[in-house]
Short mmCIF file of C-alpha atoms in Angstrom, two decimals:
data_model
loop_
_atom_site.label_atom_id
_atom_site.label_comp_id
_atom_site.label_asym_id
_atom_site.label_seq_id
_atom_site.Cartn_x
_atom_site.Cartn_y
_atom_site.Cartn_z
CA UNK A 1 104.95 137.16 71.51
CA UNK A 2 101.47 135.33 71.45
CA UNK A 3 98.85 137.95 70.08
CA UNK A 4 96.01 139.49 72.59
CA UNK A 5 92.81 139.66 71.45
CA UNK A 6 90.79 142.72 72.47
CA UNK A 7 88.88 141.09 75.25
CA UNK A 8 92.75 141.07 76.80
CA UNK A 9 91.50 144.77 78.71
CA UNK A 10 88.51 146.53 78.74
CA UNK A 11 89.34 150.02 78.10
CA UNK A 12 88.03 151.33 81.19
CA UNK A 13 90.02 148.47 83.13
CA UNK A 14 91.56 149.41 86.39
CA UNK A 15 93.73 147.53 89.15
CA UNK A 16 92.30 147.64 92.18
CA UNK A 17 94.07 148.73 95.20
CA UNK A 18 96.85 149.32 92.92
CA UNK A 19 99.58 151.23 94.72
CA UNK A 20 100.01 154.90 94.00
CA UNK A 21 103.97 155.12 94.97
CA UNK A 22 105.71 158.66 94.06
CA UNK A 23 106.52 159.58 90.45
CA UNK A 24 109.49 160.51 91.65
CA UNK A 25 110.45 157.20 93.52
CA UNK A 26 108.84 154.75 90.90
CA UNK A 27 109.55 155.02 87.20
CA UNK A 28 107.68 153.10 84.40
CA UNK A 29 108.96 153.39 80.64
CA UNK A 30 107.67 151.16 78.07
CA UNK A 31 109.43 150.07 75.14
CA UNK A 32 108.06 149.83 71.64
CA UNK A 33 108.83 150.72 68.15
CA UNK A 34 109.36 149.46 64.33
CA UNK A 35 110.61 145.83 64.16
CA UNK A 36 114.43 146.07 63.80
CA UNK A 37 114.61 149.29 64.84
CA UNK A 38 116.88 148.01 67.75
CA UNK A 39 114.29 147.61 70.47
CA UNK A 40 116.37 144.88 72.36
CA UNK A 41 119.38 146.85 72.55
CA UNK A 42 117.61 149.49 74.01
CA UNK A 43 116.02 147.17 76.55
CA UNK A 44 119.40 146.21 77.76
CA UNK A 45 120.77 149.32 78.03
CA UNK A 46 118.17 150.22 80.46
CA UNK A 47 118.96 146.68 82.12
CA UNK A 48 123.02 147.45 82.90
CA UNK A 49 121.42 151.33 83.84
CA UNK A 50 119.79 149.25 86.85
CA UNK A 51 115.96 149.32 85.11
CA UNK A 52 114.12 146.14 85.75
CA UNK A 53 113.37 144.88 82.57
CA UNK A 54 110.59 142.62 81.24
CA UNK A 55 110.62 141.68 77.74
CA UNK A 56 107.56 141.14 75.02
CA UNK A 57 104.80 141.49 77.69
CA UNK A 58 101.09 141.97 76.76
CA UNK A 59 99.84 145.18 77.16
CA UNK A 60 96.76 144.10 78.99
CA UNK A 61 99.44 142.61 81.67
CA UNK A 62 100.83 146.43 82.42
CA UNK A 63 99.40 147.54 85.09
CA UNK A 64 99.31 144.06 87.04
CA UNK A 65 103.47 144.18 86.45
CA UNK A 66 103.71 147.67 87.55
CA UNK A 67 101.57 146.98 90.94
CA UNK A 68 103.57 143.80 91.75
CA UNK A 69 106.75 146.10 90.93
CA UNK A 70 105.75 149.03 93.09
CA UNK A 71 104.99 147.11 96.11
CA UNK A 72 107.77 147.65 98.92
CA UNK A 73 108.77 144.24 99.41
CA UNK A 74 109.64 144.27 95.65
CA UNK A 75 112.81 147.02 96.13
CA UNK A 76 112.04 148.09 92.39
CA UNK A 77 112.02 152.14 91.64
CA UNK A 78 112.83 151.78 87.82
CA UNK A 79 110.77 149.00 85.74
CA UNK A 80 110.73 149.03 81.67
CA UNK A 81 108.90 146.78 79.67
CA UNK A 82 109.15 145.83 76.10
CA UNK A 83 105.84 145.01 74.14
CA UNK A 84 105.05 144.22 70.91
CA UNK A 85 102.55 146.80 69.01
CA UNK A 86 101.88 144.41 66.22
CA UNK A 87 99.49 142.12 68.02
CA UNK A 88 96.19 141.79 67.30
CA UNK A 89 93.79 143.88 69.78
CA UNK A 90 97.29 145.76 71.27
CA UNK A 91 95.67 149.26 70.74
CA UNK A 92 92.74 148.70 73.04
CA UNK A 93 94.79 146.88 75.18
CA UNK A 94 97.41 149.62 75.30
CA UNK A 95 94.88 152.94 76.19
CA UNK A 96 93.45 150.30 78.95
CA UNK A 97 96.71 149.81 80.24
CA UNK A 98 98.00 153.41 79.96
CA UNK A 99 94.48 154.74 82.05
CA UNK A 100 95.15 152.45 84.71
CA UNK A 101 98.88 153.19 85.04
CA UNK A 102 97.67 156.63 85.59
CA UNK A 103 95.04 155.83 88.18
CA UNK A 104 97.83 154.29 90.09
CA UNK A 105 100.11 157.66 90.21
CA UNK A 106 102.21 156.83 87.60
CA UNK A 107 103.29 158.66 84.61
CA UNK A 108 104.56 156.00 82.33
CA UNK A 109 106.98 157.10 79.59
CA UNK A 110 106.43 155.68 76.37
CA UNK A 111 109.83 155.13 74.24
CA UNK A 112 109.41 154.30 70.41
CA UNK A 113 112.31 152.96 68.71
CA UNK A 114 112.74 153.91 65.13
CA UNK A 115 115.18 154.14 61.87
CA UNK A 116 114.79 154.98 58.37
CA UNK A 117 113.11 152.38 55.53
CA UNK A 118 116.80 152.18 54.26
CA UNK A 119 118.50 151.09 57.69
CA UNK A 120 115.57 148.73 58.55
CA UNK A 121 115.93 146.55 55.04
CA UNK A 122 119.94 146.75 55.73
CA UNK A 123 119.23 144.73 59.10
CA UNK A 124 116.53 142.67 57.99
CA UNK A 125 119.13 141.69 54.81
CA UNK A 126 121.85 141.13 56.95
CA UNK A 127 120.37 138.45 59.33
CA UNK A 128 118.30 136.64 56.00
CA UNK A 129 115.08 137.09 57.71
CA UNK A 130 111.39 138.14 56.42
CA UNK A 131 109.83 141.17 57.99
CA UNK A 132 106.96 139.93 60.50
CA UNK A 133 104.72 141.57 58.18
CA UNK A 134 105.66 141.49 54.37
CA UNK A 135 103.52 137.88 53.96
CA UNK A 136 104.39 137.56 50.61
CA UNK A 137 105.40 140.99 49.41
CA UNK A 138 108.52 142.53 49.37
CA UNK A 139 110.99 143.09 52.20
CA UNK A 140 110.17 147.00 52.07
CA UNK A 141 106.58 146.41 51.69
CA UNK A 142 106.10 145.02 55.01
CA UNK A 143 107.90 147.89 57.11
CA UNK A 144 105.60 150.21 54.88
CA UNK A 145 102.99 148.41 56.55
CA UNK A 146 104.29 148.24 59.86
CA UNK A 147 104.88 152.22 59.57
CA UNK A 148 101.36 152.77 59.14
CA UNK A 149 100.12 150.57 61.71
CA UNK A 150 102.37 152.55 64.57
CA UNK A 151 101.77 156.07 63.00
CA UNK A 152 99.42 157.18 66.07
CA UNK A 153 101.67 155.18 68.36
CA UNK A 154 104.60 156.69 67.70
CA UNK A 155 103.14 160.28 67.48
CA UNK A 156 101.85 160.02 70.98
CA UNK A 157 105.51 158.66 72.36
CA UNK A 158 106.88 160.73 75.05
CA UNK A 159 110.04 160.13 73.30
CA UNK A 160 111.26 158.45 69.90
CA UNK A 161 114.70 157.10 69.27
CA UNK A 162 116.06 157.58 66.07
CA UNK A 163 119.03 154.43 65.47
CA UNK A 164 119.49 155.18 61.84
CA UNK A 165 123.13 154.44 61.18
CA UNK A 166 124.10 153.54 64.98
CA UNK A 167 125.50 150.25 66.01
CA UNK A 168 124.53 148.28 68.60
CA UNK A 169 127.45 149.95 70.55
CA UNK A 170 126.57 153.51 69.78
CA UNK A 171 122.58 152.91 70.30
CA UNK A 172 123.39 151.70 73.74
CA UNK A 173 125.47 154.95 74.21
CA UNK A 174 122.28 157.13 73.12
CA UNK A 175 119.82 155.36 75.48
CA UNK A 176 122.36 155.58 78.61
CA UNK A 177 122.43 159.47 77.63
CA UNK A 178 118.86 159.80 77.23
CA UNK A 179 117.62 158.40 80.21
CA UNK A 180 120.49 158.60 82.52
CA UNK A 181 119.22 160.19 85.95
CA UNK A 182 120.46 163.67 85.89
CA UNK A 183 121.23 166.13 89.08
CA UNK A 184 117.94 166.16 91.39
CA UNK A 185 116.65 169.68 90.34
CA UNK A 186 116.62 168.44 86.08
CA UNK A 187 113.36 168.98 84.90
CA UNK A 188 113.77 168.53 81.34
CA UNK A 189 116.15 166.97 79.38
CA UNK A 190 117.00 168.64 75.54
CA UNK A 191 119.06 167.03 73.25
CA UNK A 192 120.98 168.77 70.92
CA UNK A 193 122.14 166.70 67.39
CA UNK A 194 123.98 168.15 64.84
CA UNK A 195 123.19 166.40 61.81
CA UNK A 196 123.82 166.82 57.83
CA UNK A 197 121.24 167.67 55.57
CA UNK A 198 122.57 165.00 52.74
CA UNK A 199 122.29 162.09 55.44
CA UNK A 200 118.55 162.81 55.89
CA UNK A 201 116.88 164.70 58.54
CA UNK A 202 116.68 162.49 62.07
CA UNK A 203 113.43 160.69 62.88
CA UNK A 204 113.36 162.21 66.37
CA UNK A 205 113.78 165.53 65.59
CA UNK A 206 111.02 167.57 67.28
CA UNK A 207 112.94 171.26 66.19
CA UNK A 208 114.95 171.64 63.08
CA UNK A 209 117.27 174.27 62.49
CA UNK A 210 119.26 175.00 58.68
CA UNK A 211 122.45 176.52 59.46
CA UNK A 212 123.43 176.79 55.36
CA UNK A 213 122.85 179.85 55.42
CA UNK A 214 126.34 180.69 57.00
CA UNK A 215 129.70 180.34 55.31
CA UNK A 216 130.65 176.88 54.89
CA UNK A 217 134.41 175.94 56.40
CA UNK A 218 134.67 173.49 53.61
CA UNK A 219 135.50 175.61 51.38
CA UNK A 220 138.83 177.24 53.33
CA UNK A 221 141.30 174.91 52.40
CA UNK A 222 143.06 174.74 56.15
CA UNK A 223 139.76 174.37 57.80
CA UNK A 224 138.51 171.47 55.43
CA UNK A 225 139.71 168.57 57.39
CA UNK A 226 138.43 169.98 60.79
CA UNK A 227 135.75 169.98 63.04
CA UNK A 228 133.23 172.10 64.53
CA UNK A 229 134.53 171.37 68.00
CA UNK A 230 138.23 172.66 66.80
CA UNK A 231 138.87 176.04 67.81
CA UNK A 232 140.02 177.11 64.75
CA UNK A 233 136.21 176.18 62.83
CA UNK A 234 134.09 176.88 66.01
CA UNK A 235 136.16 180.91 65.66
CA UNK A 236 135.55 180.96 61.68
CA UNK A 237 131.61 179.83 62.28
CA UNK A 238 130.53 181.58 64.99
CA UNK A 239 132.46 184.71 64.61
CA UNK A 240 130.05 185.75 62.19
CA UNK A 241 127.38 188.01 63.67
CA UNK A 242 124.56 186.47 62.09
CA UNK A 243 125.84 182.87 64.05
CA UNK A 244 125.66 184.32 67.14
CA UNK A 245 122.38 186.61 66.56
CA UNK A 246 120.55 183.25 65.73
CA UNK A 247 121.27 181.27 68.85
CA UNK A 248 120.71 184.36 70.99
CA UNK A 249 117.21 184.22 69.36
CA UNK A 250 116.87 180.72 69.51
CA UNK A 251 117.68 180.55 73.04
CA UNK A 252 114.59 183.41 73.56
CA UNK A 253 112.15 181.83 71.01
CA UNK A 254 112.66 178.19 72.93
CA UNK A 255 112.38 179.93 76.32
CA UNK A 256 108.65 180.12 76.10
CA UNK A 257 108.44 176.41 74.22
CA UNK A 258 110.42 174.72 77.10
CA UNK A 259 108.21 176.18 79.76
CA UNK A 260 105.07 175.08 77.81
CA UNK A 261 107.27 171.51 77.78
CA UNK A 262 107.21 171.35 81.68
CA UNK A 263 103.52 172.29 81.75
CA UNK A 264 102.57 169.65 79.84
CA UNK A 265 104.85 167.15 81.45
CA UNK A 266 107.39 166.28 78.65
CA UNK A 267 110.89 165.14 80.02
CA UNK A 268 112.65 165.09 76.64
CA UNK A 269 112.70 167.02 73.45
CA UNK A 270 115.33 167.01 70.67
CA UNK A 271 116.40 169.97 68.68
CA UNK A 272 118.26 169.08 65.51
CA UNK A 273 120.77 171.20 63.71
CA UNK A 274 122.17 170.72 60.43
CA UNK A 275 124.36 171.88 58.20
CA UNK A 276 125.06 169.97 54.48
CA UNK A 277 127.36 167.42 55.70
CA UNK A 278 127.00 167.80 59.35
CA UNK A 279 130.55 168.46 60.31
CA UNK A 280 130.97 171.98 60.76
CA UNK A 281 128.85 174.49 60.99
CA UNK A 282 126.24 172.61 62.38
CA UNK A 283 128.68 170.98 64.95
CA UNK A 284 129.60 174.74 66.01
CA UNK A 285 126.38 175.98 66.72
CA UNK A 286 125.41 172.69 68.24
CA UNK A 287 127.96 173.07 70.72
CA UNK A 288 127.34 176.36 71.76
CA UNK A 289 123.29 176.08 71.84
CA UNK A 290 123.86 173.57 74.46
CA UNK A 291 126.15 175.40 76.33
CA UNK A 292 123.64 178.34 76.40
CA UNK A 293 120.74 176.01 77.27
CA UNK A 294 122.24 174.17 79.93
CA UNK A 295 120.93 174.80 83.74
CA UNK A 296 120.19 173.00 86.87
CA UNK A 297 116.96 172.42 85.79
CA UNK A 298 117.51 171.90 81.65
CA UNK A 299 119.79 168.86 81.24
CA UNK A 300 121.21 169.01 77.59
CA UNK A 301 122.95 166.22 75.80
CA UNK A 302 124.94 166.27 72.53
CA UNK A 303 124.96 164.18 69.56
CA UNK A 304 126.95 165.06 66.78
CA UNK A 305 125.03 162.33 64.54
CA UNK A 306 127.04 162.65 61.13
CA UNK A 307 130.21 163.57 62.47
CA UNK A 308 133.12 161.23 60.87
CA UNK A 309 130.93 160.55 57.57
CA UNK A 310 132.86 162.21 55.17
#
């Protein structure tokens, strides 16, 4: 992608006689993230989901795209763009762009696509090419870099994808999930990943629960091989009163949280679980949080990130 130089927008830019179409009716989600991180695959996920997709646009460009795409001859409801945050001028560019999305009616949602340092030089290795910004440091050294640059970026993302350890198969699964339309009356969207604490905690994880504080299956020699979602470990972990006092709790602490979500206009959180290897007890509790969360207006998807590890 060419780099912008911040005379690309003037922050206070605005289309005008940009359209102001229905949230509801006209969705914008832009694309952006760590280099590697799997930002194409995500793109095209969106594509076979029916999104119109346009790929390594300027940010300054935005809200021209958006107007073109919102007009009624155009037929688009769904539009996602990919851009590039490494360019030179994109953050001026960006908070331009974003101000006059929102003059048009529009709340666009901004997707950041991440994965650990470790997962990032295993890609980068694989395909025998330089990171964008490593000059002539080291491989790691230049996602270091990169990691600083999109700190604030990524903080302010309505939602941040965590590929760590997925395939291109299974990171097109999580995106179809994620932003999959759900029954008319969803509000918010939860997701719910169980997770093991050895594996590293997930990137996207705005909640964190421990559940080692419960017995571990592991150690019952029938049970070892099993799964939280079999019967026989879901009975052994949450049969214990202390299981089922914490996500009676959790489901009154969040209560509060998720309606405080809605006011603020979030569409997607995710609560992460985890247990030390992320196949039992954490898998359990998973499974029935989300059952206990889920209602017309709370969508709630599972990931069971770890399960299959060991």
């Amino acid at each position: 992608m060419s780099e912008q130089g911040p005379e690309a927008l003037e922050p206070n830019h605005r289309v005008e006689g940009a359209a102001a179409p229905d949230d509801d009716d006209f969705q914008v989600a832009i694309l952006t993230g760590m280099s590697g991180a799997g930002r194409s695959t995500a793109a095209h996920a969106l594509e076979d989901l029916g999104w119109y997709l346009v790929d390594n646009l300027p940010a300054s460009m935005l809200p021209q795209l958006a107007q073109l795409a919102a007009a009624p001859a155009s037929n688009v409801t769904r539009l996602a763009a990919v851009v590039d945050a490494r360019s030179r001028g994109f953050f001026d560019a960006f908070r331009g762009a974003l101000a006059a999305l929102r003059g048009m009616g529009l709340r666009p949602r901004i997707i950041f696509i991440d994965a650990n340092d470790e997962s990032l030089v295993r890609r980068f290795e694989s395909v025998r090419r330089p990171h964008p910004l490593q000059g002539d440091g080291r491989l790691l050294d230049g996602i270091q870099a990169e990691r600083r640059k999109l700190a604030d970026l990524r903080s302010d993302a309505d939602l941040v994808v965590d590929t760590s350890g997925l395939n291109v198969h299974q990171l097109s699964a999580k995106v179809r999930d994620i932003v999959s339309d759900g029954a008319p009356t969803t509000r918010l969207r939860i997701a719910i990943v169980s997770f093991g604490f050895k594996y590293g905690l997930p990137l996207d994880a705005d909640l964190v629960f421990d559940m080692r504080f419960l017995p571990n299956p592991y150690w019952i020699p029938e049970l070892r091989n099993h799964t939280g979602r079999d019967e026989d470990v879901a009975s052994y972990v949450l049969g214990r009163p202390s299981a089922v006092e914490f996500v009676e709790r959790l489901v009154a602490l969040m209560e509060p949280m998720l309606d405080g979500y809605l006011r603020e206009g979030r569409r997607y959180i995710t609560v992460a679980i985890g247990c030390t290897g992320g196949k039992h007890r954490s898998v359990a509790v998973a499974e029935r949080l989300a059952a206990r969360l889920r209602t017309p207006e709370l969508a709630t998807i599972l990931f069971h990130r770890d399960l299959g590890r060991e």
